[in-house]
N, CA, C and O atoms as a Tripos MOL2 file, in Angstrom:
@<TRIPOS>MOLECULE
protein
  296   295    74     0     0
PROTEIN
NO_CHARGES

@<TRIPOS>ATOM
      1 N          39.3140   40.4200    0.8360 N.3       1 MET1
      2 CA         40.0100   40.4530    2.0420 C.3       1 MET1
      3 C          39.1750   40.0490    3.2240 C.2       1 MET1
      4 O          39.7100   39.5470    4.2130 O.2       1 MET1
      5 N          37.8320   40.2600    3.1490 N.am      2 LYS2
      6 CA         36.9750   39.9970    4.3030 C.3       2 LYS2
      7 C          36.9880   38.5990    4.8450 C.2       2 LYS2
      8 O          36.8990   38.4440    6.0630 O.2       2 LYS2
      9 N          37.0960   37.5370    4.0170 N.am      3 PRO3
     10 CA         37.2180   36.1590    4.4360 C.3       3 PRO3
     11 C          38.4700   35.9430    5.1820 C.2       3 PRO3
     12 O          38.4530   35.2510    6.2000 O.2       3 PRO3
     13 N          39.6030   36.5100    4.7310 N.am      4 PHE4
     14 CA         40.9370   36.3820    5.3530 C.3       4 PHE4
     15 C          40.8480   36.9890    6.6250 C.2       4 PHE4
     16 O          41.2390   36.3590    7.6080 O.2       4 PHE4
     17 N          40.3440   38.2320    6.7470 N.am      5 LEU5
     18 CA         40.3820   38.9030    8.0670 C.3       5 LEU5
     19 C          39.3380   38.2400    9.0510 C.2       5 LEU5
     20 O          39.4830   38.3440   10.2690 O.2       5 LEU5
     21 N          38.3560   37.6050    8.5250 N.am      6 LYS6
     22 CA         37.4240   36.9020    9.3590 C.3       6 LYS6
     23 C          38.0830   35.7360   10.0500 C.2       6 LYS6
     24 O          37.9300   35.5580   11.2590 O.2       6 LYS6
     25 N          38.8260   34.9280    9.2850 N.am      7 VAL7
     26 CA         39.4600   33.6910    9.9360 C.3       7 VAL7
     27 C          40.7040   33.9930   10.5480 C.2       7 VAL7
     28 O          41.2630   33.0920   11.1730 O.2       7 VAL7
     29 N          41.2980   35.2580   10.4610 N.am      8 LEU8
     30 CA         42.5450   35.5710   11.1200 C.3       8 LEU8
     31 C          42.4800   35.4290   12.6560 C.2       8 LEU8
     32 O          43.4800   35.0720   13.2780 O.2       8 LEU8
     33 N          41.3650   35.6900   13.2450 N.am      9 GLY9
     34 CA         41.1900   35.4530   14.6800 C.3       9 GLY9
     35 C          41.4410   36.6570   15.5590 C.2       9 GLY9
     36 O          41.1940   36.6180   16.7640 O.2       9 GLY9
     37 N          41.9470   37.7610   14.9390 N.am     10 PHE10
     38 CA         42.1190   39.0150   15.6420 C.3      10 PHE10
     39 C          41.9720   40.1260   14.5980 C.2      10 PHE10
     40 O          41.9670   39.9130   13.3860 O.2      10 PHE10
     41 N          41.8540   41.3270   15.1700 N.am     11 GLU11
     42 CA         41.7140   42.4920   14.2320 C.3      11 GLU11
     43 C          43.1100   43.1260   14.1120 C.2      11 GLU11
     44 O          43.8340   43.3090   15.0910 O.2      11 GLU11
     45 N          43.4470   43.4530   12.8360 N.am     12 LEU12
     46 CA         44.7860   44.0300   12.5860 C.3      12 LEU12
     47 C          44.7730   45.4120   13.2290 C.2      12 LEU12
     48 O          43.7370   46.0690   13.3320 O.2      12 LEU12
     49 N          45.9480   45.8220   13.6530 N.am     13 THR13
     50 CA         46.1490   47.1320   14.1840 C.3      13 THR13
     51 C          46.0400   48.1630   12.9620 C.2      13 THR13
     52 O          46.0040   47.7610   11.7990 O.2      13 THR13
     53 N          45.9940   49.4550   13.2910 N.am     14 ASN14
     54 CA         45.8830   50.4430   12.2690 C.3      14 ASN14
     55 C          47.2020   50.4440   11.3940 C.2      14 ASN14
     56 O          47.1730   50.6320   10.1770 O.2      14 ASN14
     57 N          48.2990   50.2300   12.0780 N.am     15 ALA15
     58 CA         49.5580   50.2040   11.3170 C.3      15 ALA15
     59 C          49.6540   48.9880   10.3940 C.2      15 ALA15
     60 O          50.2350   49.0680    9.3120 O.2      15 ALA15
     61 N          49.0950   47.8880   10.8180 N.am     16 GLN16
     62 CA         49.0190   46.6590   10.0540 C.3      16 GLN16
     63 C          48.0650   46.8770    8.8490 C.2      16 GLN16
     64 O          48.3760   46.4720    7.7290 O.2      16 GLN16
     65 N          47.0010   47.4650    9.0740 N.am     17 LYS17
     66 CA         45.9860   47.7600    7.9660 C.3      17 LYS17
     67 C          46.6710   48.7240    7.0020 C.2      17 LYS17
     68 O          46.5450   48.5330    5.7920 O.2      17 LYS17
     69 N          47.3700   49.7210    7.4550 N.am     18 ARG18
     70 CA         48.0070   50.6790    6.5590 C.3      18 ARG18
     71 C          49.0890   50.0340    5.7120 C.2      18 ARG18
     72 O          49.2190   50.3020    4.5180 O.2      18 ARG18
     73 N          49.9290   49.1010    6.4230 N.am     19 ALA19
     74 CA         50.9080   48.4240    5.6600 C.3      19 ALA19
     75 C          50.3180   47.4880    4.5650 C.2      19 ALA19
     76 O          50.7910   47.4450    3.4290 O.2      19 ALA19
     77 N          49.3220   46.7870    4.9480 N.am     20 LEU20
     78 CA         48.6240   45.9170    4.0190 C.3      20 LEU20
     79 C          48.0330   46.6540    2.8380 C.2      20 LEU20
     80 O          48.1330   46.2390    1.6830 O.2      20 LEU20
     81 N          47.4080   47.7740    3.1880 N.am     21 HIS21
     82 CA         46.8070   48.6850    2.1500 C.3      21 HIS21
     83 C          47.8500   49.1810    1.1410 C.2      21 HIS21
     84 O          47.5980   49.2510   -0.0620 O.2      21 HIS21
     85 N          49.0510   49.5300    1.6850 N.am     22 ASP22
     86 CA         50.1130   50.0460    0.8270 C.3      22 ASP22
     87 C          50.6250   48.9630   -0.0600 C.2      22 ASP22
     88 O          50.9270   49.2100   -1.2280 O.2      22 ASP22
     89 N          50.7340   47.7410    0.4690 N.am     23 ILE23
     90 CA         51.2030   46.5900   -0.3180 C.3      23 ILE23
     91 C          50.2340   46.2230   -1.4560 C.2      23 ILE23
     92 O          50.6170   45.9320   -2.5890 O.2      23 ILE23
     93 N          48.9580   46.2600   -1.0670 N.am     24 LEU24
     94 CA         47.9050   45.9830   -2.0680 C.3      24 LEU24
     95 C          47.8720   46.9570   -3.1180 C.2      24 LEU24
     96 O          47.6820   46.5850   -4.2760 O.2      24 LEU24
     97 N          48.0580   48.3190   -2.7990 N.am     25 CYS25
     98 CA         48.1640   49.3280   -3.8150 C.3      25 CYS25
     99 C          49.3680   49.1340   -4.7360 C.2      25 CYS25
    100 O          49.2770   49.3530   -5.9440 O.2      25 CYS25
    101 N          50.5220   48.7130   -4.1420 N.am     26 ASP26
    102 CA         51.7600   48.4050   -4.9350 C.3      26 ASP26
    103 C          51.4790   47.3030   -5.9550 C.2      26 ASP26
    104 O          51.8280   47.4210   -7.1300 O.2      26 ASP26
    105 N          50.8530   46.2510   -5.4940 N.am     27 ILE27
    106 CA         50.7250   45.1020   -6.3750 C.3      27 ILE27
    107 C          49.5640   45.2010   -7.3220 C.2      27 ILE27
    108 O          49.4960   44.4630   -8.3050 O.2      27 ILE27
    109 N          48.6260   46.1250   -7.0360 N.am     28 SER28
    110 CA         47.5930   46.3390   -8.0080 C.3      28 SER28
    111 C          47.8850   47.4250   -9.0570 C.2      28 SER28
    112 O          47.2630   47.4850  -10.1170 O.2      28 SER28
    113 N          48.8840   48.2980   -8.7010 N.am     29 GLY29
    114 CA         49.2410   49.3420   -9.7090 C.3      29 GLY29
    115 C          48.4560   50.5480   -9.4480 C.2      29 GLY29
    116 O          48.5590   51.4930  -10.2300 O.2      29 GLY29
    117 N          47.5670   50.6300   -8.2840 N.am     30 VAL30
    118 CA         46.7770   51.7240   -8.0650 C.3      30 VAL30
    119 C          47.5660   52.9800   -7.9520 C.2      30 VAL30
    120 O          47.0900   54.0100   -8.4310 O.2      30 VAL30
    121 N          48.7220   52.9970   -7.3670 N.am     31 ASN31
    122 CA         49.5320   54.0910   -7.1680 C.3      31 ASN31
    123 C          50.6810   54.2300   -8.2160 C.2      31 ASN31
    124 O          51.6620   54.9440   -8.0050 O.2      31 ASN31
    125 N          50.5160   53.5600   -9.2730 N.am     32 SER32
    126 CA         51.4720   53.5750  -10.4040 C.3      32 SER32
    127 C          51.5890   54.9700  -11.0220 C.2      32 SER32
    128 O          50.5700   55.5580  -11.3850 O.2      32 SER32
    129 N          52.7800   55.5060  -11.1480 N.am     33 PRO33
    130 CA         52.8850   56.8700  -11.8280 C.3      33 PRO33
    131 C          52.5880   56.8820  -13.3450 C.2      33 PRO33
    132 O          52.4480   57.9300  -13.9730 O.2      33 PRO33
    133 N          52.5040   55.6910  -13.8740 N.am     34 GLU34
    134 CA         52.2640   55.6400  -15.3330 C.3      34 GLU34
    135 C          50.9480   55.0690  -15.7380 C.2      34 GLU34
    136 O          50.8740   54.0610  -16.4410 O.2      34 GLU34
    137 N          49.8140   55.7770  -15.2510 N.am     35 LYS35
    138 CA         48.4960   55.3070  -15.5850 C.3      35 LYS35
    139 C          48.0460   56.0550  -16.8920 C.2      35 LYS35
    140 O          48.3090   57.2280  -17.1570 O.2      35 LYS35
    141 N          47.3410   55.2000  -17.6420 N.am     36 ASN36
    142 CA         46.7370   55.8060  -18.9790 C.3      36 ASN36
    143 C          45.3060   55.2730  -18.9760 C.2      36 ASN36
    144 O          45.0300   54.0870  -19.1600 O.2      36 ASN36
    145 N          44.3950   56.2690  -18.7450 N.am     37 ASP37
    146 CA         42.9000   55.9280  -18.7180 C.3      37 ASP37
    147 C          42.6380   54.6850  -17.7990 C.2      37 ASP37
    148 O          42.8260   54.7840  -16.5870 O.2      37 ASP37
    149 N          42.2300   53.5810  -18.3360 N.am     38 ASN38
    150 CA         41.9620   52.4190  -17.4940 C.3      38 ASN38
    151 C          43.1350   51.3820  -17.4250 C.2      38 ASN38
    152 O          43.0760   50.3900  -16.6980 O.2      38 ASN38
    153 N          44.1200   51.6510  -18.1650 N.am     39 SER39
    154 CA         45.2530   50.6950  -18.2480 C.3      39 SER39
    155 C          46.3940   51.1700  -17.3460 C.2      39 SER39
    156 O          46.5690   52.3680  -17.1240 O.2      39 SER39
    157 N          47.1490   50.2290  -16.8410 N.am     40 VAL40
    158 CA         48.2510   50.6200  -15.9300 C.3      40 VAL40
    159 C          49.5700   49.9720  -16.5910 C.2      40 VAL40
    160 O          49.6110   48.8090  -16.9910 O.2      40 VAL40
    161 N          50.4990   50.7610  -16.6420 N.am     41 ALA41
    162 CA         51.8330   50.2730  -17.1280 C.3      41 ALA41
    163 C          52.6860   49.9450  -15.9370 C.2      41 ALA41
    164 O          53.0100   50.8390  -15.1550 O.2      41 ALA41
    165 N          53.0660   48.6880  -15.7640 N.am     42 PHE42
    166 CA         53.9440   48.2480  -14.6410 C.3      42 PHE42
    167 C          55.4370   48.4290  -15.1000 C.2      42 PHE42
    168 O          55.8900   47.8330  -16.0770 O.2      42 PHE42
    169 N          56.1050   49.2210  -14.3900 N.am     43 THR43
    170 CA         57.5510   49.4360  -14.7170 C.3      43 THR43
    171 C          58.4400   48.5930  -13.8340 C.2      43 THR43
    172 O          59.5770   48.3040  -14.2060 O.2      43 THR43
    173 N          57.9760   48.2090  -12.7290 N.am     44 SER44
    174 CA         58.8560   47.2540  -11.9300 C.3      44 SER44
    175 C          57.9580   46.4290  -10.9580 C.2      44 SER44
    176 O          56.8270   46.8370  -10.6940 O.2      44 SER44
    177 N          58.4340   45.3000  -10.4330 N.am     45 PRO45
    178 CA         57.6010   44.6340   -9.4870 C.3      45 PRO45
    179 C          57.5070   45.4440   -8.1210 C.2      45 PRO45
    180 O          58.3020   46.3330   -7.8180 O.2      45 PRO45
    181 N          56.5350   45.0670   -7.4050 N.am     46 ALA46
    182 CA         56.3310   45.6670   -6.1360 C.3      46 ALA46
    183 C          57.4690   45.2420   -5.2150 C.2      46 ALA46
    184 O          57.6990   44.0420   -5.0610 O.2      46 ALA46
    185 N          58.1710   46.1500   -4.6130 N.am     47 ARG47
    186 CA         59.2400   45.7950   -3.6500 C.3      47 ARG47
    187 C          58.9870   46.5190   -2.4010 C.2      47 ARG47
    188 O          58.9210   47.7470   -2.4410 O.2      47 ARG47
    189 N          58.8380   45.8910   -1.2990 N.am     48 ARG48
    190 CA         58.5630   46.5570   -0.0340 C.3      48 ARG48
    191 C          59.1740   45.6970    1.0660 C.2      48 ARG48
    192 O          59.0950   44.4690    1.0490 O.2      48 ARG48
    193 N          59.7740   46.3790    2.0070 N.am     49 LEU49
    194 CA         60.2900   45.7530    3.2320 C.3      49 LEU49
    195 C          59.3980   46.0920    4.3870 C.2      49 LEU49
    196 O          59.2130   47.2610    4.7250 O.2      49 LEU49
    197 N          58.8240   45.0300    5.0180 N.am     50 VAL50
    198 CA         58.0320   45.2480    6.1570 C.3      50 VAL50
    199 C          58.9180   45.0190    7.3930 C.2      50 VAL50
    200 O          59.4920   43.9410    7.5530 O.2      50 VAL50
    201 N          59.0230   45.9900    8.2300 N.am     51 GLN51
    202 CA         59.9670   46.0060    9.3490 C.3      51 GLN51
    203 C          59.2390   46.1910   10.6690 C.2      51 GLN51
    204 O          58.4280   47.1100   10.7850 O.2      51 GLN51
    205 N          59.4810   45.3960   11.6200 N.am     52 GLY52
    206 CA         58.9040   45.6000   12.9600 C.3      52 GLY52
    207 C          59.4620   44.6530   13.9870 C.2      52 GLY52
    208 O          60.1970   43.7250   13.6500 O.2      52 GLY52
    209 N          59.1260   44.8720   15.2140 N.am     53 ASP53
    210 CA         59.5480   44.0420   16.3700 C.3      53 ASP53
    211 C          58.9530   42.6640   16.1900 C.2      53 ASP53
    212 O          58.0370   42.4360   15.4000 O.2      53 ASP53
    213 N          59.5190   41.7650   16.9600 N.am     54 VAL54
    214 CA         59.0520   40.3860   17.0130 C.3      54 VAL54
    215 C          57.6330   40.4940   17.5930 C.2      54 VAL54
    216 O          57.4050   41.1710   18.5960 O.2      54 VAL54
    217 N          56.7010   39.8160   16.9440 N.am     55 GLY55
    218 CA         55.2740   39.7810   17.4260 C.3      55 GLY55
    219 C          54.4980   40.9770   16.9500 C.2      55 GLY55
    220 O          53.3800   41.1930   17.4180 O.2      55 GLY55
    221 N          55.0440   41.7870   16.0210 N.am     56 SER56
    222 CA         54.3610   43.0270   15.6670 C.3      56 SER56
    223 C          53.2920   42.8010   14.4930 C.2      56 SER56
    224 O          52.5470   43.7070   14.1190 O.2      56 SER56
    225 N          53.2830   41.5120   13.9460 N.am     57 GLY57
    226 CA         52.2750   41.1660   12.9730 C.3      57 GLY57
    227 C          52.7580   41.1740   11.5790 C.2      57 GLY57
    228 O          51.9530   41.1880   10.6470 O.2      57 GLY57
    229 N          54.0870   41.1640   11.3840 N.am     58 LYS58
    230 CA         54.5800   41.2060   10.0020 C.3      58 LYS58
    231 C          54.1100   40.0160    9.1760 C.2      58 LYS58
    232 O          53.8850   40.1440    7.9730 O.2      58 LYS58
    233 N          53.9640   38.8730    9.8100 N.am     59 THR59
    234 CA         53.5760   37.6180    9.0750 C.3      59 THR59
    235 C          52.0830   37.7670    8.7350 C.2      59 THR59
    236 O          51.6820   37.3440    7.6500 O.2      59 THR59
    237 N          51.2970   38.3090    9.5480 N.am     60 ALA60
    238 CA         49.8410   38.5690    9.1940 C.3      60 ALA60
    239 C          49.6970   39.4580    8.0270 C.2      60 ALA60
    240 O          48.8550   39.2030    7.1660 O.2      60 ALA60
    241 N          50.4720   40.4910    7.9480 N.am     61 VAL61
    242 CA         50.5130   41.3660    6.8560 C.3      61 VAL61
    243 C          50.9020   40.6070    5.5080 C.2      61 VAL61
    244 O          50.2330   40.6600    4.4760 O.2      61 VAL61
    245 N          52.0350   39.9240    5.6680 N.am     62 ALA62
    246 CA         52.5670   39.1670    4.5060 C.3      62 ALA62
    247 C          51.4510   38.1420    3.9710 C.2      62 ALA62
    248 O          51.2180   38.0390    2.7660 O.2      62 ALA62
    249 N          50.7670   37.3820    4.9630 N.am     63 PHE63
    250 CA         49.8210   36.4490    4.4960 C.3      63 PHE63
    251 C          48.6100   37.1730    3.8560 C.2      63 PHE63
    252 O          47.9950   36.6390    2.9330 O.2      63 PHE63
    253 N          48.2700   38.3820    4.3420 N.am     64 GLY64
    254 CA         47.2180   39.2060    3.6800 C.3      64 GLY64
    255 C          47.5090   39.4360    2.2910 C.2      64 GLY64
    256 O          46.6400   39.2920    1.4300 O.2      64 GLY64
    257 N          48.7490   39.8060    2.0130 N.am     65 ALA65
    258 CA         49.2170   40.1410    0.5990 C.3      65 ALA65
    259 C          49.2040   38.7980   -0.2180 C.2      65 ALA65
    260 O          48.7870   38.7970   -1.3760 O.2      65 ALA65
    261 N          49.6340   37.7260    0.3530 N.am     66 ILE66
    262 CA         49.6350   36.4620   -0.3310 C.3      66 ILE66
    263 C          48.2650   36.0010   -0.6020 C.2      66 ILE66
    264 O          48.0440   35.3620   -1.6320 O.2      66 ILE66
    265 N          47.3140   36.2730    0.2440 N.am     67 TYR67
    266 CA         45.8780   35.9220    0.1540 C.3      67 TYR67
    267 C          45.3150   36.7130   -1.0300 C.2      67 TYR67
    268 O          44.5730   36.1430   -1.8300 O.2      67 TYR67
    269 N          45.6170   37.9200   -1.1630 N.am     68 ALA68
    270 CA         45.0590   38.7390   -2.1300 C.3      68 ALA68
    271 C          45.6000   38.3370   -3.4760 C.2      68 ALA68
    272 O          44.8360   38.3390   -4.4410 O.2      68 ALA68
    273 N          46.8690   37.9890   -3.6120 N.am     69 CYS69
    274 CA         47.5040   37.4510   -4.8200 C.3      69 CYS69
    275 C          46.7920   36.1440   -5.2390 C.2      69 CYS69
    276 O          46.4610   35.9820   -6.4140 O.2      69 CYS69
    277 N          46.5700   35.2750   -4.3580 N.am     70 ALA70
    278 CA         46.0830   33.9750   -4.6190 C.3      70 ALA70
    279 C          44.6520   34.1210   -5.1290 C.2      70 ALA70
    280 O          44.2930   33.4650   -6.1060 O.2      70 ALA70
    281 N          43.8120   34.9680   -4.4960 N.am     71 LYS71
    282 CA         42.4960   35.2410   -4.8940 C.3      71 LYS71
    283 C          42.4450   35.8660   -6.2250 C.2      71 LYS71
    284 O          41.4510   35.6950   -6.9310 O.2      71 LYS71
    285 N          43.4230   36.5640   -6.6150 N.am     72 SER72
    286 CA         43.5460   37.1710   -7.9920 C.3      72 SER72
    287 C          44.0330   36.3040   -9.0200 C.2      72 SER72
    288 O          44.1370   36.7290  -10.1710 O.2      72 SER72
    289 N          44.3550   35.0740   -8.7040 N.am     73 GLY73
    290 CA         44.8540   34.1310   -9.6730 C.3      73 GLY73
    291 C          46.3490   34.0110   -9.8720 C.2      73 GLY73
    292 O          46.8120   33.4230  -10.8490 O.2      73 GLY73
    293 N          47.1090   34.5780   -8.9320 N.am     74 PHE74
    294 CA         48.5740   34.6010   -9.0830 C.3      74 PHE74
    295 C          49.1150   33.6100   -8.0690 C.2      74 PHE74
    296 O          50.3280   33.4240   -7.9750 O.2      74 PHE74
@<TRIPOS>BOND
     1     1     2 1
     2     2     3 1
     3     3     4 2
     4     3     5 am
     5     5     6 1
     6     6     7 1
     7     7     8 2
     8     7     9 am
     9     9    10 1
    10    10    11 1
    11    11    12 2
    12    11    13 am
    13    13    14 1
    14    14    15 1
    15    15    16 2
    16    15    17 am
    17    17    18 1
    18    18    19 1
    19    19    20 2
    20    19    21 am
    21    21    22 1
    22    22    23 1
    23    23    24 2
    24    23    25 am
    25    25    26 1
    26    26    27 1
    27    27    28 2
    28    27    29 am
    29    29    30 1
    30    30    31 1
    31    31    32 2
    32    31    33 am
    33    33    34 1
    34    34    35 1
    35    35    36 2
    36    35    37 am
    37    37    38 1
    38    38    39 1
    39    39    40 2
    40    39    41 am
    41    41    42 1
    42    42    43 1
    43    43    44 2
    44    43    45 am
    45    45    46 1
    46    46    47 1
    47    47    48 2
    48    47    49 am
    49    49    50 1
    50    50    51 1
    51    51    52 2
    52    51    53 am
    53    53    54 1
    54    54    55 1
    55    55    56 2
    56    55    57 am
    57    57    58 1
    58    58    59 1
    59    59    60 2
    60    59    61 am
    61    61    62 1
    62    62    63 1
    63    63    64 2
    64    63    65 am
    65    65    66 1
    66    66    67 1
    67    67    68 2
    68    67    69 am
    69    69    70 1
    70    70    71 1
    71    71    72 2
    72    71    73 am
    73    73    74 1
    74    74    75 1
    75    75    76 2
    76    75    77 am
    77    77    78 1
    78    78    79 1
    79    79    80 2
    80    79    81 am
    81    81    82 1
    82    82    83 1
    83    83    84 2
    84    83    85 am
    85    85    86 1
    86    86    87 1
    87    87    88 2
    88    87    89 am
    89    89    90 1
    90    90    91 1
    91    91    92 2
    92    91    93 am
    93    93    94 1
    94    94    95 1
    95    95    96 2
    96    95    97 am
    97    97    98 1
    98    98    99 1
    99    99   100 2
   100    99   101 am
   101   101   102 1
   102   102   103 1
   103   103   104 2
   104   103   105 am
   105   105   106 1
   106   106   107 1
   107   107   108 2
   108   107   109 am
   109   109   110 1
   110   110   111 1
   111   111   112 2
   112   111   113 am
   113   113   114 1
   114   114   115 1
   115   115   116 2
   116   115   117 am
   117   117   118 1
   118   118   119 1
   119   119   120 2
   120   119   121 am
   121   121   122 1
   122   122   123 1
   123   123   124 2
   124   123   125 am
   125   125   126 1
   126   126   127 1
   127   127   128 2
   128   127   129 am
   129   129   130 1
   130   130   131 1
   131   131   132 2
   132   131   133 am
   133   133   134 1
   134   134   135 1
   135   135   136 2
   136   135   137 am
   137   137   138 1
   138   138   139 1
   139   139   140 2
   140   139   141 am
   141   141   142 1
   142   142   143 1
   143   143   144 2
   144   143   145 am
   145   145   146 1
   146   146   147 1
   147   147   148 2
   148   147   149 am
   149   149   150 1
   150   150   151 1
   151   151   152 2
   152   151   153 am
   153   153   154 1
   154   154   155 1
   155   155   156 2
   156   155   157 am
   157   157   158 1
   158   158   159 1
   159   159   160 2
   160   159   161 am
   161   161   162 1
   162   162   163 1
   163   163   164 2
   164   163   165 am
   165   165   166 1
   166   166   167 1
   167   167   168 2
   168   167   169 am
   169   169   170 1
   170   170   171 1
   171   171   172 2
   172   171   173 am
   173   173   174 1
   174   174   175 1
   175   175   176 2
   176   175   177 am
   177   177   178 1
   178   178   179 1
   179   179   180 2
   180   179   181 am
   181   181   182 1
   182   182   183 1
   183   183   184 2
   184   183   185 am
   185   185   186 1
   186   186   187 1
   187   187   188 2
   188   187   189 am
   189   189   190 1
   190   190   191 1
   191   191   192 2
   192   191   193 am
   193   193   194 1
   194   194   195 1
   195   195   196 2
   196   195   197 am
   197   197   198 1
   198   198   199 1
   199   199   200 2
   200   199   201 am
   201   201   202 1
   202   202   203 1
   203   203   204 2
   204   203   205 am
   205   205   206 1
   206   206   207 1
   207   207   208 2
   208   207   209 am
   209   209   210 1
   210   210   211 1
   211   211   212 2
   212   211   213 am
   213   213   214 1
   214   214   215 1
   215   215   216 2
   216   215   217 am
   217   217   218 1
   218   218   219 1
   219   219   220 2
   220   219   221 am
   221   221   222 1
   222   222   223 1
   223   223   224 2
   224   223   225 am
   225   225   226 1
   226   226   227 1
   227   227   228 2
   228   227   229 am
   229   229   230 1
   230   230   231 1
   231   231   232 2
   232   231   233 am
   233   233   234 1
   234   234   235 1
   235   235   236 2
   236   235   237 am
   237   237   238 1
   238   238   239 1
   239   239   240 2
   240   239   241 am
   241   241   242 1
   242   242   243 1
   243   243   244 2
   244   243   245 am
   245   245   246 1
   246   246   247 1
   247   247   248 2
   248   247   249 am
   249   249   250 1
   250   250   251 1
   251   251   252 2
   252   251   253 am
   253   253   254 1
   254   254   255 1
   255   255   256 2
   256   255   257 am
   257   257   258 1
   258   258   259 1
   259   259   260 2
   260   259   261 am
   261   261   262 1
   262   262   263 1
   263   263   264 2
   264   263   265 am
   265   265   266 1
   266   266   267 1
   267   267   268 2
   268   267   269 am
   269   269   270 1
   270   270   271 1
   271   271   272 2
   272   271   273 am
   273   273   274 1
   274   274   275 1
   275   275   276 2
   276   275   277 am
   277   277   278 1
   278   278   279 1
   279   279   280 2
   280   279   281 am
   281   281   282 1
   282   282   283 1
   283   283   284 2
   284   283   285 am
   285   285   286 1
   286   286   287 1
   287   287   288 2
   288   287   289 am
   289   289   290 1
   290   290   291 1
   291   291   292 2
   292   291   293 am
   293   293   294 1
   294   294   295 1
   295   295   296 2
@<TRIPOS>SUBSTRUCTURE
     1 MET1         2 RESIDUE 1 A MET
     2 LYS2         6 RESIDUE 1 A LYS
     3 PRO3        10 RESIDUE 1 A PRO
     4 PHE4        14 RESIDUE 1 A PHE
     5 LEU5        18 RESIDUE 1 A LEU
     6 LYS6        22 RESIDUE 1 A LYS
     7 VAL7        26 RESIDUE 1 A VAL
     8 LEU8        30 RESIDUE 1 A LEU
     9 GLY9        34 RESIDUE 1 A GLY
    10 PHE10       38 RESIDUE 1 A PHE
    11 GLU11       42 RESIDUE 1 A GLU
    12 LEU12       46 RESIDUE 1 A LEU
    13 THR13       50 RESIDUE 1 A THR
    14 ASN14       54 RESIDUE 1 A ASN
    15 ALA15       58 RESIDUE 1 A ALA
    16 GLN16       62 RESIDUE 1 A GLN
    17 LYS17       66 RESIDUE 1 A LYS
    18 ARG18       70 RESIDUE 1 A ARG
    19 ALA19       74 RESIDUE 1 A ALA
    20 LEU20       78 RESIDUE 1 A LEU
    21 HIS21       82 RESIDUE 1 A HIS
    22 ASP22       86 RESIDUE 1 A ASP
    23 ILE23       90 RESIDUE 1 A ILE
    24 LEU24       94 RESIDUE 1 A LEU
    25 CYS25       98 RESIDUE 1 A CYS
    26 ASP26      102 RESIDUE 1 A ASP
    27 ILE27      106 RESIDUE 1 A ILE
    28 SER28      110 RESIDUE 1 A SER
    29 GLY29      114 RESIDUE 1 A GLY
    30 VAL30      118 RESIDUE 1 A VAL
    31 ASN31      122 RESIDUE 1 A ASN
    32 SER32      126 RESIDUE 1 A SER
    33 PRO33      130 RESIDUE 1 A PRO
    34 GLU34      134 RESIDUE 1 A GLU
    35 LYS35      138 RESIDUE 1 A LYS
    36 ASN36      142 RESIDUE 1 A ASN
    37 ASP37      146 RESIDUE 1 A ASP
    38 ASN38      150 RESIDUE 1 A ASN
    39 SER39      154 RESIDUE 1 A SER
    40 VAL40      158 RESIDUE 1 A VAL
    41 ALA41      162 RESIDUE 1 A ALA
    42 PHE42      166 RESIDUE 1 A PHE
    43 THR43      170 RESIDUE 1 A THR
    44 SER44      174 RESIDUE 1 A SER
    45 PRO45      178 RESIDUE 1 A PRO
    46 ALA46      182 RESIDUE 1 A ALA
    47 ARG47      186 RESIDUE 1 A ARG
    48 ARG48      190 RESIDUE 1 A ARG
    49 LEU49      194 RESIDUE 1 A LEU
    50 VAL50      198 RESIDUE 1 A VAL
    51 GLN51      202 RESIDUE 1 A GLN
    52 GLY52      206 RESIDUE 1 A GLY
    53 ASP53      210 RESIDUE 1 A ASP
    54 VAL54      214 RESIDUE 1 A VAL
    55 GLY55      218 RESIDUE 1 A GLY
    56 SER56      222 RESIDUE 1 A SER
    57 GLY57      226 RESIDUE 1 A GLY
    58 LYS58      230 RESIDUE 1 A LYS
    59 THR59      234 RESIDUE 1 A THR
    60 ALA60      238 RESIDUE 1 A ALA
    61 VAL61      242 RESIDUE 1 A VAL
    62 ALA62      246 RESIDUE 1 A ALA
    63 PHE63      250 RESIDUE 1 A PHE
    64 GLY64      254 RESIDUE 1 A GLY
    65 ALA65      258 RESIDUE 1 A ALA
    66 ILE66      262 RESIDUE 1 A ILE
    67 TYR67      266 RESIDUE 1 A TYR
    68 ALA68      270 RESIDUE 1 A ALA
    69 CYS69      274 RESIDUE 1 A CYS
    70 ALA70      278 RESIDUE 1 A ALA
    71 LYS71      282 RESIDUE 1 A LYS
    72 SER72      286 RESIDUE 1 A SER
    73 GLY73      290 RESIDUE 1 A GLY
    74 PHE74      294 RESIDUE 1 A PHE
């Protein structure tokens, strides 16, 4: 994520960082309720609605999630 944040041109707000962190946890399975040792059982795709005012940074958060997926080979 460091390269993405570096070229972004501005620092994300704490709320944006928290939203991006939650999304990354969703898509990585970190918070999955069905963990077994080192394996993770995915029961459903990550579904999250990012809501905010115009200009609140929703697109930056979405692109951060897309960047993480692309860097992971998806």
